[in-house]
Amino acid sequence: MSEIERESMEYDVVIVGGGPAGLSAAIRLKQMDPDLDVVLLEKGSEIGAHILSGAVLDPCGLDALIPDWKAKGAPLNVPVKDDNFYLLGETGEIRVPNWPMPKLMNNHGNYIVSMGNVCRWMAEQAEELGVEIFPGMACSELIYGDNGEVRGVVAGVFGLEEDGSYGPNTEPGMELLGKYVFLSEGVRGSLAKEVIAKYDLSAGKEPQKFGLGMKEIWEIDPAKHKEGSVTHTMGWPLNSSKTGGGSFIYHLENNQVYVGFVVHLNYQNPHLYPYMEFQRFKHHPMVAELLEGGKRVAYGARAISEGGYQSMPKMVAPGVALLGCSVGMVNVPRIKGNHNAMLSGKAAAEAAFAAIKAGRASDELTDYETEVREGAIGKDLKLVRNLKPMWSKWGLAASLTLGGFDMWTNSLFGGSLFGTMSHGKSDAEATGKASDFKEINYPKPDGKLSFDRLTNVAFSFTNHEESQPAHLKLKDPSVPVNVNLPQYAGPSARYCPAGVYEFVEKDGAQQFVINFQNCVHCKTCDIKDPSQNINWTVPQGGDGPNYPNM
């Protein structure tokens, strides 16, 4: 809005997002040149507040960035001691032996961590180097230069009227300008989405694919706790031939366990209810026995980029670079992406440093793109590029056998008999018509092992100022009731893991209600809505989940 007057600040590099990618970029820039002016903006109330990742971390990214991380007290305290893989049926399980697994699936040398705490520690390292970090500063707009290049961002807009207009109490925010802008917003970030569309960065690439990851932290009976134990499952309760996904159970410190469940968002049946699949999973005898007598202490959800190597868009445009999950760097079979996010931040920083020292600004950092595609990140993702499309096309059994074979041949011979497979449709396009599928009856949560959505959302500690405009925008307000409800049975009422969307009857007519206060910023609605009618935008800075140890 050109009529709005804002203060402006100039930096060498402006970084949007305080996750592992953005923090790595900030640290590396100041390592190379302490005199560079670097600012990092984080929409969460603090660094780590929006980080949902009870993760097994491959420390290779941290090794490259801060080789003495152990001496500096990085919170990597729980090395993986054992790996377990299970195929689940409704009442039992089959252990998959470790020996046929490709070497890349071995978690030896990795750590069970709270990525929120890792990011908090990384922020301390960045600030010691002189990086300016501003939490609670949502970046709501990009600023473009005269030649169409990205020049900066608008951050810190507060107090908008309910209709989105500027009122007497509105704080207009600031313009933060840089020679280069790094977008490390995580999956489906609103600014990255704008950049990808504006510069057509996905041209010639496969559509990005996504999963919905949901997680609870449990405190369990000490007698059942096995610090350092990692378990992954596939199969029940999902229909493995039609719906992909699986679970993870990680035993960390203090008798705590991360219990997570992922549903691939290319599922066809619009009656599917991912959150209730997660709750049902906890009633499997193996899981129920572990959790019995324990208590859930936190909950959260987020989308996961799963398209891999063939879905990565072009990562640079004039003045801007996309980092980490803004590109999509998750190794799907390993369920790991944080190491690649760190490596991407390091690579982007090195490319920007070289450009600035050469007197350049606001051009394309092509060296960054080359390093990602041809370096460690590209090699990591290229090895596993066919597993996700195999799973989507042929189901779980085929992906285990053919996918395992493909990973072995890629690892041993550097090539695949399958070439590079296509993903086909986007996750939104994969959604089928409700009339073609049977409804699914889910058992009612028992309040002990399984919980209703709104009860669990309270354990995400999410909060949004209710007087602000809803950050979930409808392109056409008539579509939910006139299209999505009759054709797809209103899937937003189910695919959202926070109960944001509901259809209510008023005066004999259906109305679509958006309870944006519940939003945990997972971005599933932006991804899965079959009409692509929902646009996720940033709310006021500091709003959203406040994950304590996620």
Coordinates of C-alpha atoms in Angstrom, one line a residue:
M1 CA 0.0 0.0 0.0
S2 CA 1.9 3.0 -1.3
E3 CA 0.0 5.6 0.7
I4 CA 1.2 4.0 4.0
E5 CA 4.2 5.7 5.4
R6 CA 6.7 3.3 7.0
E7 CA 10.2 3.6 8.4
S8 CA 12.8 1.8 6.4
M9 CA 16.0 -0.1 7.4
E10 CA 18.7 -1.3 5.1
Y11 CA 20.6 -4.6 5.6
D12 CA 22.9 -6.8 3.5
V13 CA 20.7 -9.8 3.9
V14 CA 17.1 -10.0 5.2
I15 CA 16.1 -13.5 6.4
V16 CA 12.4 -14.4 6.9
G17 CA 11.9 -17.4 9.2
G18 CA 13.7 -18.6 12.3
G19 CA 13.9 -22.3 11.6
P20 CA 17.0 -24.3 10.9
A21 CA 17.5 -23.0 7.4
G22 CA 17.2 -19.3 8.2
L23 CA 19.3 -19.6 11.3
S24 CA 22.0 -21.5 9.5
A25 CA 22.1 -18.8 6.8
A26 CA 22.4 -16.1 9.4
I27 CA 25.2 -17.9 11.3
R28 CA 27.2 -18.6 8.2
L29 CA 27.0 -15.1 6.9
K30 CA 28.4 -13.7 10.2
Q31 CA 31.0 -16.4 10.4
M32 CA 32.3 -15.3 7.0
D33 CA 32.1 -11.6 7.6
P34 CA 31.3 -10.1 11.0
D35 CA 30.7 -6.7 9.4
L36 CA 27.7 -7.9 7.3
D37 CA 24.4 -6.5 8.4
V38 CA 22.1 -9.5 8.8
V39 CA 18.5 -9.4 10.2
L40 CA 16.3 -12.4 10.9
L41 CA 12.5 -12.1 11.3
E42 CA 10.4 -14.7 13.0
K43 CA 6.6 -14.7 13.1
G44 CA 6.4 -16.8 16.3
S45 CA 6.4 -15.2 19.7
E46 CA 10.0 -16.5 20.2
I47 CA 12.4 -18.6 18.2
G48 CA 11.1 -22.2 18.3
A49 CA 7.5 -21.3 19.1
H50 CA 6.3 -22.5 15.7
I51 CA 8.8 -25.4 15.3
L52 CA 6.8 -28.7 15.3
S53 CA 9.4 -31.4 14.9
G54 CA 10.1 -34.1 17.4
A55 CA 12.8 -35.2 15.2
V56 CA 15.6 -37.7 14.6
L57 CA 18.4 -35.3 13.5
D58 CA 21.2 -36.2 11.2
P59 CA 23.9 -33.9 12.5
C60 CA 25.7 -33.6 9.2
G61 CA 24.3 -30.1 8.7
L62 CA 25.3 -29.0 12.1
D63 CA 28.7 -30.5 11.6
A64 CA 29.3 -28.4 8.5
L65 CA 28.0 -25.2 10.1
I66 CA 29.3 -25.4 13.7
P67 CA 31.8 -28.2 14.0
D68 CA 32.3 -27.7 17.7
W69 CA 28.6 -27.8 18.5
K70 CA 29.1 -30.4 21.3
A71 CA 31.5 -28.1 23.1
K72 CA 29.1 -25.2 22.6
G73 CA 26.3 -27.1 24.4
A74 CA 23.9 -27.9 21.5
P75 CA 20.9 -29.7 22.8
L76 CA 21.6 -33.0 21.1
N77 CA 21.5 -35.2 24.2
V78 CA 19.9 -38.4 23.1
P79 CA 21.7 -40.5 20.6
V80 CA 19.7 -43.1 18.8
K81 CA 20.3 -46.5 20.3
D82 CA 18.0 -48.8 18.3
D83 CA 15.9 -48.7 15.2
N84 CA 12.6 -50.6 14.9
F85 CA 10.3 -50.9 11.9
Y86 CA 6.9 -52.5 12.0
L87 CA 4.0 -53.3 9.6
L88 CA 0.8 -53.0 11.6
G89 CA -2.4 -54.9 11.3
E90 CA -5.5 -54.0 13.3
T91 CA -4.6 -56.3 16.2
G92 CA -0.9 -57.2 15.7
E93 CA 2.3 -56.2 14.1
I94 CA 5.2 -57.7 12.1
R95 CA 8.8 -56.6 12.8
V96 CA 10.7 -55.7 9.6
P97 CA 14.3 -56.7 10.0
N98 CA 17.0 -54.0 9.8
W99 CA 19.5 -56.0 7.6
P100 CA 17.7 -55.5 4.2
M101 CA 17.3 -51.8 4.8
P102 CA 19.6 -49.5 2.6
K103 CA 22.4 -47.9 4.6
L104 CA 20.8 -44.5 4.4
M105 CA 17.9 -45.8 6.6
N106 CA 20.3 -46.5 9.5
N107 CA 20.0 -44.0 12.3
H108 CA 23.3 -44.8 13.9
G109 CA 25.0 -41.5 14.7
N110 CA 21.7 -39.5 14.7
Y111 CA 20.0 -37.9 17.7
I112 CA 16.5 -37.6 19.0
V113 CA 15.9 -33.9 19.5
S114 CA 13.5 -31.1 20.1
M115 CA 14.0 -29.0 17.0
G116 CA 12.4 -26.1 18.9
N117 CA 15.2 -26.3 21.4
V118 CA 17.9 -26.8 18.7
C119 CA 16.6 -23.6 17.0
R120 CA 16.6 -21.7 20.3
W121 CA 20.3 -22.7 20.8
M122 CA 21.1 -21.8 17.2
A123 CA 19.5 -18.4 17.8
E124 CA 21.9 -17.8 20.7
Q125 CA 24.8 -18.7 18.5
A126 CA 23.6 -16.2 15.8
E127 CA 23.1 -13.4 18.3
E128 CA 26.5 -13.9 19.7
L129 CA 27.9 -13.4 16.2
G130 CA 25.9 -10.1 15.8
V131 CA 22.8 -11.2 13.9
E132 CA 19.7 -9.1 14.7
I133 CA 16.8 -11.4 15.5
F134 CA 13.3 -10.0 15.8
P135 CA 10.7 -12.6 17.0
G136 CA 7.0 -11.7 16.9
M137 CA 7.5 -10.0 13.5
A138 CA 5.3 -11.5 10.8
C139 CA 6.3 -10.6 7.2
S140 CA 3.1 -9.8 5.4
E141 CA 4.3 -8.3 2.1
L142 CA 7.2 -8.4 -0.3
I143 CA 8.7 -5.1 -1.6
Y144 CA 9.7 -5.1 -5.2
G145 CA 12.2 -2.8 -6.9
D146 CA 11.9 -0.9 -10.1
N147 CA 13.1 -3.8 -12.2
G148 CA 10.8 -6.4 -10.6
E149 CA 13.5 -7.7 -8.2
V150 CA 12.7 -8.5 -4.6
R151 CA 14.1 -5.7 -2.4
G152 CA 12.7 -6.5 1.0
V153 CA 9.7 -7.2 3.2
V154 CA 7.1 -5.4 5.3
A155 CA 7.2 -6.7 8.8
G156 CA 5.4 -5.9 12.1
V157 CA 2.0 -4.8 11.0
F158 CA -0.3 -4.8 14.0
G159 CA -3.8 -3.6 14.8
L160 CA -5.6 -4.0 11.5
E161 CA -9.3 -3.5 11.5
E162 CA -11.4 -6.7 11.2
D163 CA -11.9 -6.1 7.5
G164 CA -8.2 -5.8 6.9
S165 CA -8.1 -2.1 6.5
Y166 CA -5.8 0.4 8.3
G167 CA -7.5 2.1 11.3
P168 CA -6.5 4.7 13.9
N169 CA -4.7 2.0 16.1
T170 CA -2.9 0.3 13.3
E171 CA 0.9 0.0 13.5
P172 CA 2.0 0.0 9.8
G173 CA 5.1 -2.0 10.4
M174 CA 8.6 -1.4 8.8
E175 CA 10.3 -1.9 5.5
L176 CA 13.4 -4.1 5.9
L177 CA 15.4 -3.9 2.7
G178 CA 18.4 -6.0 1.7
K179 CA 20.8 -6.7 -1.1
Y180 CA 19.3 -10.2 -0.9
V181 CA 16.2 -11.6 0.8
F182 CA 16.1 -15.2 2.0
L183 CA 12.7 -16.9 2.5
S184 CA 12.9 -19.7 5.0
E185 CA 9.3 -19.8 6.0
G186 CA 8.9 -23.5 6.1
V187 CA 6.3 -25.5 4.1
R188 CA 3.9 -23.5 1.9
G189 CA 5.1 -20.1 3.2
S190 CA 2.9 -17.3 1.9
L191 CA 5.8 -15.1 0.6
A192 CA 7.5 -18.1 -1.0
K193 CA 4.2 -19.1 -2.7
E194 CA 4.0 -15.6 -4.1
V195 CA 7.6 -15.7 -5.4
I196 CA 7.1 -19.1 -7.0
A197 CA 4.0 -17.9 -8.8
K198 CA 5.4 -14.4 -9.8
Y199 CA 8.6 -15.8 -11.3
D200 CA 7.1 -19.1 -12.5
L201 CA 9.7 -21.0 -10.5
S202 CA 7.9 -24.4 -10.8
A203 CA 7.9 -24.4 -14.6
G204 CA 9.1 -27.8 -15.8
K205 CA 9.0 -29.3 -12.3
E206 CA 6.7 -31.9 -10.8
P207 CA 4.0 -30.7 -8.5
Q208 CA 5.1 -30.5 -4.9
K209 CA 3.6 -33.2 -2.7
F210 CA 2.7 -33.0 1.0
G211 CA 1.9 -35.0 4.1
L212 CA 0.1 -33.8 7.2
G213 CA 2.2 -34.6 10.3
M214 CA 0.5 -34.6 13.7
K215 CA 2.3 -35.1 17.0
E216 CA 1.8 -35.5 20.7
I217 CA 4.3 -35.5 23.5
W218 CA 3.6 -38.0 26.2
E219 CA 5.1 -38.6 29.6
I220 CA 5.0 -42.3 30.1
D221 CA 5.6 -44.9 32.8
P222 CA 9.4 -44.9 33.5
A223 CA 9.4 -48.7 33.4
K224 CA 8.3 -48.5 29.7
H225 CA 10.7 -45.8 28.7
K226 CA 13.7 -46.6 26.5
E227 CA 15.7 -43.5 26.0
G228 CA 17.2 -43.5 22.5
S229 CA 14.7 -45.9 21.0
V230 CA 13.2 -45.1 17.5
T231 CA 10.2 -46.9 16.1
H232 CA 8.5 -46.3 12.7
T233 CA 5.3 -48.1 11.6
M234 CA 3.3 -48.4 8.3
G235 CA 0.0 -50.0 7.6
W236 CA -3.0 -49.9 9.9
P237 CA -5.1 -47.8 10.4
L238 CA -4.6 -46.4 6.9
N239 CA -5.8 -48.3 3.9
S240 CA -2.2 -48.9 2.7
S241 CA -3.1 -49.6 -0.9
K242 CA -4.9 -46.2 -1.3
T243 CA -3.7 -43.9 1.5
G244 CA 0.0 -43.4 2.3
G245 CA 1.5 -42.6 5.7
G246 CA 2.9 -44.0 8.9
S247 CA 3.9 -43.2 12.4
F248 CA 6.9 -42.5 14.5
I249 CA 7.6 -43.1 18.2
Y250 CA 10.8 -41.5 19.6
H251 CA 11.9 -42.0 23.2
L252 CA 13.7 -38.8 24.4
E253 CA 14.7 -37.7 27.8
N254 CA 12.8 -37.4 31.1
N255 CA 10.4 -40.3 30.3
Q256 CA 9.0 -38.4 27.4
V257 CA 8.0 -39.9 24.0
Y258 CA 7.2 -38.2 20.7
V259 CA 4.2 -40.0 19.2
G260 CA 3.5 -38.8 15.6
F261 CA 1.4 -39.8 12.7
V262 CA 1.7 -38.7 9.0
V263 CA -1.0 -38.9 6.4
H264 CA 0.0 -38.3 2.8
L265 CA -2.3 -35.6 1.4
N266 CA -2.8 -37.2 -2.0
Y267 CA -5.5 -39.4 -0.5
Q268 CA -8.6 -39.7 -2.7
N269 CA -11.5 -40.4 -0.3
P270 CA -12.7 -36.9 0.9
H271 CA -14.4 -38.6 3.9
L272 CA -11.0 -39.5 5.3
Y273 CA -10.3 -37.7 8.6
P274 CA -6.5 -37.6 9.1
Y275 CA -6.7 -36.4 12.8
M276 CA -9.0 -39.3 13.7
E277 CA -6.7 -41.8 11.9
F278 CA -4.0 -40.5 14.3
Q279 CA -6.2 -41.0 17.3
R280 CA -7.3 -44.4 16.2
F281 CA -3.6 -45.4 15.7
K282 CA -2.9 -44.9 19.4
H283 CA -5.4 -47.7 20.2
H284 CA -3.3 -50.3 18.4
P285 CA -2.3 -52.8 21.1
M286 CA 1.5 -52.1 20.7
V287 CA 1.0 -48.4 21.1
A288 CA -1.8 -48.5 23.7
E289 CA 0.4 -50.6 26.0
L290 CA 3.2 -48.1 25.8
L291 CA 1.0 -45.1 26.5
E292 CA -1.2 -46.7 29.2
G293 CA -0.8 -44.9 32.5
G294 CA 0.9 -41.9 30.8
K295 CA -0.3 -38.5 30.0
R296 CA -0.3 -36.3 26.9
V297 CA 1.4 -32.9 27.5
A298 CA 1.5 -31.3 24.1
Y299 CA 0.0 -31.5 20.6
G300 CA 0.7 -29.9 17.2
A301 CA 0.5 -30.4 13.5
R302 CA 2.2 -29.2 10.3
A303 CA 2.4 -30.0 6.7
I304 CA 5.5 -31.8 5.4
S305 CA 7.0 -31.4 1.9
E306 CA 7.3 -34.8 0.3
G307 CA 7.8 -34.2 -3.4
G308 CA 11.6 -34.5 -3.2
Y309 CA 14.1 -34.0 -5.9
Q310 CA 11.8 -33.7 -8.9
S311 CA 9.5 -31.3 -7.2
M312 CA 12.0 -28.7 -6.1
P313 CA 11.2 -25.4 -7.9
K314 CA 13.8 -23.1 -9.1
M315 CA 15.2 -21.6 -5.9
V316 CA 16.4 -18.2 -6.9
A317 CA 14.9 -15.1 -8.6
P318 CA 16.2 -11.5 -8.7
G319 CA 17.0 -10.5 -5.2
V320 CA 15.5 -13.6 -3.5
A321 CA 16.4 -17.2 -2.6
L322 CA 14.2 -19.9 -1.2
L323 CA 15.6 -22.1 1.6
G324 CA 14.8 -25.4 3.3
C325 CA 11.2 -26.4 3.3
S326 CA 10.3 -23.4 1.2
V327 CA 11.8 -25.5 -1.6
G328 CA 11.0 -28.9 -0.2
M329 CA 14.1 -30.9 1.0
V330 CA 12.7 -33.7 3.1
N331 CA 14.1 -37.2 2.5
V332 CA 10.8 -39.1 2.7
P333 CA 11.9 -42.6 3.6
R334 CA 14.3 -41.2 6.3
I335 CA 11.6 -38.7 7.5
K336 CA 14.4 -36.2 7.8
G337 CA 14.8 -32.7 6.3
N338 CA 16.4 -30.6 9.0
H339 CA 19.9 -31.5 8.0
N340 CA 19.2 -30.4 4.4
A341 CA 17.6 -27.2 5.7
M342 CA 20.8 -26.4 7.5
L343 CA 22.9 -27.2 4.5
S344 CA 20.7 -25.0 2.3
G345 CA 21.0 -22.1 4.6
K346 CA 24.8 -22.5 4.6
A347 CA 24.9 -22.7 0.8
A348 CA 22.7 -19.6 0.4
A349 CA 24.8 -17.6 2.8
E350 CA 28.0 -18.6 1.0
A351 CA 26.5 -17.6 -2.4
A352 CA 25.3 -14.2 -1.0
F353 CA 28.6 -13.5 0.7
A354 CA 30.5 -14.0 -2.6
A355 CA 28.0 -11.9 -4.5
I356 CA 28.2 -9.0 -2.0
K357 CA 32.0 -9.1 -2.0
A358 CA 31.9 -8.9 -5.7
G359 CA 29.7 -5.7 -5.5
R360 CA 26.5 -7.5 -6.7
A361 CA 23.0 -7.0 -5.3
S362 CA 19.5 -8.1 -6.1
D363 CA 20.5 -10.5 -8.9
E364 CA 20.0 -14.3 -9.0
L365 CA 22.2 -16.4 -6.7
T366 CA 22.8 -19.1 -9.2
D367 CA 25.7 -20.6 -7.3
Y368 CA 23.3 -21.4 -4.5
E369 CA 21.0 -23.3 -6.8
T370 CA 23.9 -25.2 -8.3
E371 CA 25.2 -26.2 -4.9
V372 CA 21.8 -27.5 -3.7
R373 CA 21.1 -29.6 -6.8
E374 CA 24.6 -30.9 -7.3
G375 CA 25.9 -31.0 -3.8
A376 CA 25.1 -33.0 -0.7
I377 CA 21.4 -32.1 -0.7
G378 CA 20.8 -33.1 -4.3
K379 CA 22.6 -36.3 -3.8
D380 CA 20.6 -37.1 -0.7
L381 CA 17.3 -36.5 -2.4
K382 CA 18.1 -38.1 -5.7
L383 CA 18.8 -41.5 -4.1
V384 CA 15.2 -41.6 -2.8
R385 CA 13.3 -39.7 -5.5
N386 CA 11.1 -42.6 -6.7
L387 CA 9.8 -43.9 -3.4
K388 CA 7.0 -41.3 -3.0
P389 CA 5.7 -41.8 -6.6
M390 CA 5.9 -45.5 -6.2
W391 CA 3.9 -45.4 -3.0
S392 CA 1.3 -43.1 -4.6
K393 CA 0.9 -45.2 -7.7
W394 CA 1.3 -48.8 -6.4
G395 CA 0.7 -48.7 -2.7
L396 CA 2.7 -49.7 0.4
A397 CA 3.7 -53.3 -0.6
A398 CA 5.2 -52.2 -3.9
S399 CA 6.9 -49.2 -2.5
L400 CA 8.6 -51.4 0.2
T401 CA 9.9 -53.9 -2.3
L402 CA 10.5 -51.8 -5.4
G403 CA 11.4 -48.7 -3.5
G404 CA 13.9 -50.6 -1.4
F405 CA 15.4 -52.1 -4.5
D406 CA 15.6 -48.7 -6.2
M407 CA 17.3 -47.1 -3.2
W408 CA 19.9 -50.0 -3.2
T409 CA 20.6 -49.6 -6.9
N410 CA 20.9 -45.9 -6.6
S411 CA 23.3 -46.2 -3.7
L412 CA 25.4 -48.9 -5.2
F413 CA 25.4 -47.9 -8.9
G414 CA 24.4 -44.3 -8.9
G415 CA 21.4 -44.9 -11.2
S416 CA 17.9 -46.1 -11.2
L417 CA 16.2 -48.6 -13.5
F418 CA 13.0 -46.5 -13.2
G419 CA 14.7 -43.2 -14.1
T420 CA 12.9 -40.3 -12.4
M421 CA 9.2 -41.1 -11.8
S422 CA 6.4 -38.5 -12.1
H423 CA 4.1 -37.5 -9.2
G424 CA 1.2 -36.6 -11.5
K425 CA -1.6 -34.7 -9.9
S426 CA -1.3 -32.2 -7.1
D427 CA -2.7 -33.2 -3.7
A428 CA -5.8 -31.0 -4.2
E429 CA -6.4 -32.5 -7.7
A430 CA -6.1 -36.1 -6.2
T431 CA -9.3 -35.5 -4.1
G432 CA -12.2 -37.6 -5.4
K433 CA -15.9 -36.9 -5.4
A434 CA -17.7 -37.9 -2.2
S435 CA -20.3 -40.0 -4.1
D436 CA -17.5 -42.3 -5.3
F437 CA -16.4 -43.3 -1.8
K438 CA -17.8 -44.7 1.3
E439 CA -18.0 -42.7 4.5
I440 CA -15.7 -43.8 7.3
N441 CA -17.0 -44.3 10.8
Y442 CA -14.4 -43.3 13.4
P443 CA -14.7 -44.4 17.0
K444 CA -15.4 -41.7 19.6
P445 CA -12.2 -40.6 21.4
D446 CA -12.0 -42.1 24.9
G447 CA -10.3 -39.1 26.6
K448 CA -7.5 -41.4 27.8
L449 CA -5.5 -42.4 24.7
S450 CA -7.5 -40.5 22.1
F451 CA -8.9 -36.9 22.3
D452 CA -11.2 -34.7 20.3
R453 CA -9.5 -32.0 18.2
L454 CA -10.5 -28.9 20.3
T455 CA -9.2 -30.5 23.5
N456 CA -5.9 -31.3 21.8
V457 CA -5.6 -27.8 20.2
A458 CA -5.5 -26.4 23.7
F459 CA -2.3 -28.4 24.2
S460 CA -0.7 -26.6 21.2
F461 CA -1.0 -23.4 23.2
T462 CA -2.2 -21.5 20.1
N463 CA -3.5 -18.0 20.4
H464 CA -4.7 -15.4 17.9
E465 CA -6.0 -11.9 18.7
E466 CA -9.7 -12.3 17.9
S467 CA -10.2 -8.7 16.7
Q468 CA -7.7 -9.0 13.8
P469 CA -8.9 -10.0 10.3
A470 CA -8.9 -13.8 9.7
H471 CA -5.6 -14.8 8.1
L472 CA -7.4 -17.6 6.2
K473 CA -8.7 -16.0 3.1
L474 CA -11.4 -17.4 0.7
K475 CA -10.9 -16.5 -2.9
D476 CA -14.7 -17.0 -3.5
P477 CA -16.9 -17.2 -0.3
S478 CA -19.6 -19.2 -2.1
V479 CA -17.4 -22.1 -3.0
P480 CA -17.3 -24.0 0.3
V481 CA -21.2 -24.3 0.5
N482 CA -21.9 -24.4 -3.2
V483 CA -19.1 -26.6 -4.5
N484 CA -17.1 -28.3 -1.8
L485 CA -20.0 -29.4 0.4
P486 CA -22.2 -31.1 -2.3
Q487 CA -19.3 -32.5 -4.4
Y488 CA -16.7 -33.4 -1.7
A489 CA -18.8 -33.6 1.5
G490 CA -17.0 -30.5 2.9
P491 CA -13.5 -32.0 3.4
S492 CA -12.2 -28.9 5.2
A493 CA -14.2 -30.0 8.3
R494 CA -12.0 -33.1 8.4
Y495 CA -8.6 -32.4 6.8
C496 CA -7.9 -29.5 9.2
P497 CA -6.2 -31.0 12.4
A498 CA -7.3 -28.0 14.5
G499 CA -11.1 -27.8 13.9
V500 CA -10.8 -24.4 12.1
Y501 CA -13.5 -25.1 9.5
E502 CA -17.1 -26.2 10.0
F503 CA -20.4 -26.2 8.3
V504 CA -23.3 -25.1 10.4
E505 CA -27.0 -24.8 9.6
K506 CA -28.7 -21.4 10.2
D507 CA -32.2 -20.5 9.1
G508 CA -32.4 -23.6 7.1
A509 CA -29.2 -23.0 5.1
Q510 CA -25.7 -24.2 5.4
Q511 CA -23.0 -21.7 6.4
F512 CA -19.2 -22.0 6.3
V513 CA -17.5 -20.9 9.5
I514 CA -13.8 -20.2 9.9
N515 CA -12.6 -20.4 13.5
F516 CA -9.2 -18.9 12.7
Q517 CA -8.3 -18.7 16.4
N518 CA -7.7 -22.4 16.4
C519 CA -5.2 -22.4 13.6
V520 CA -1.9 -24.1 14.3
H521 CA -0.3 -22.9 11.0
C522 CA -0.1 -26.3 9.4
K523 CA -1.1 -25.0 5.9
T524 CA -3.1 -28.2 5.1
C525 CA -6.1 -26.1 4.0
D526 CA -4.0 -24.2 1.5
I527 CA -2.7 -27.5 0.1
K528 CA -5.6 -29.9 0.2
D529 CA -8.7 -27.8 -0.6
P530 CA -10.0 -29.4 -3.8
S531 CA -11.1 -26.1 -5.2
Q532 CA -7.9 -24.3 -4.1
N533 CA -10.1 -21.6 -2.6
I534 CA -8.3 -21.1 0.7
N535 CA -5.2 -18.9 0.9
W536 CA -3.2 -19.1 4.1
T537 CA -1.6 -15.8 5.0
V538 CA 0.4 -14.7 8.0
P539 CA -1.6 -13.4 11.1
Q540 CA -0.1 -10.8 13.4
G541 CA 3.3 -11.6 14.6
G542 CA 3.5 -13.7 17.8
D543 CA 0.1 -15.3 17.1
G544 CA -0.3 -19.0 16.5
P545 CA 1.0 -22.0 18.4
N546 CA 3.5 -21.7 21.2
Y547 CA 5.1 -25.2 21.2
P548 CA 7.0 -25.5 24.5
N549 CA 9.3 -28.4 23.6
M550 CA 8.3 -29.5 20.1

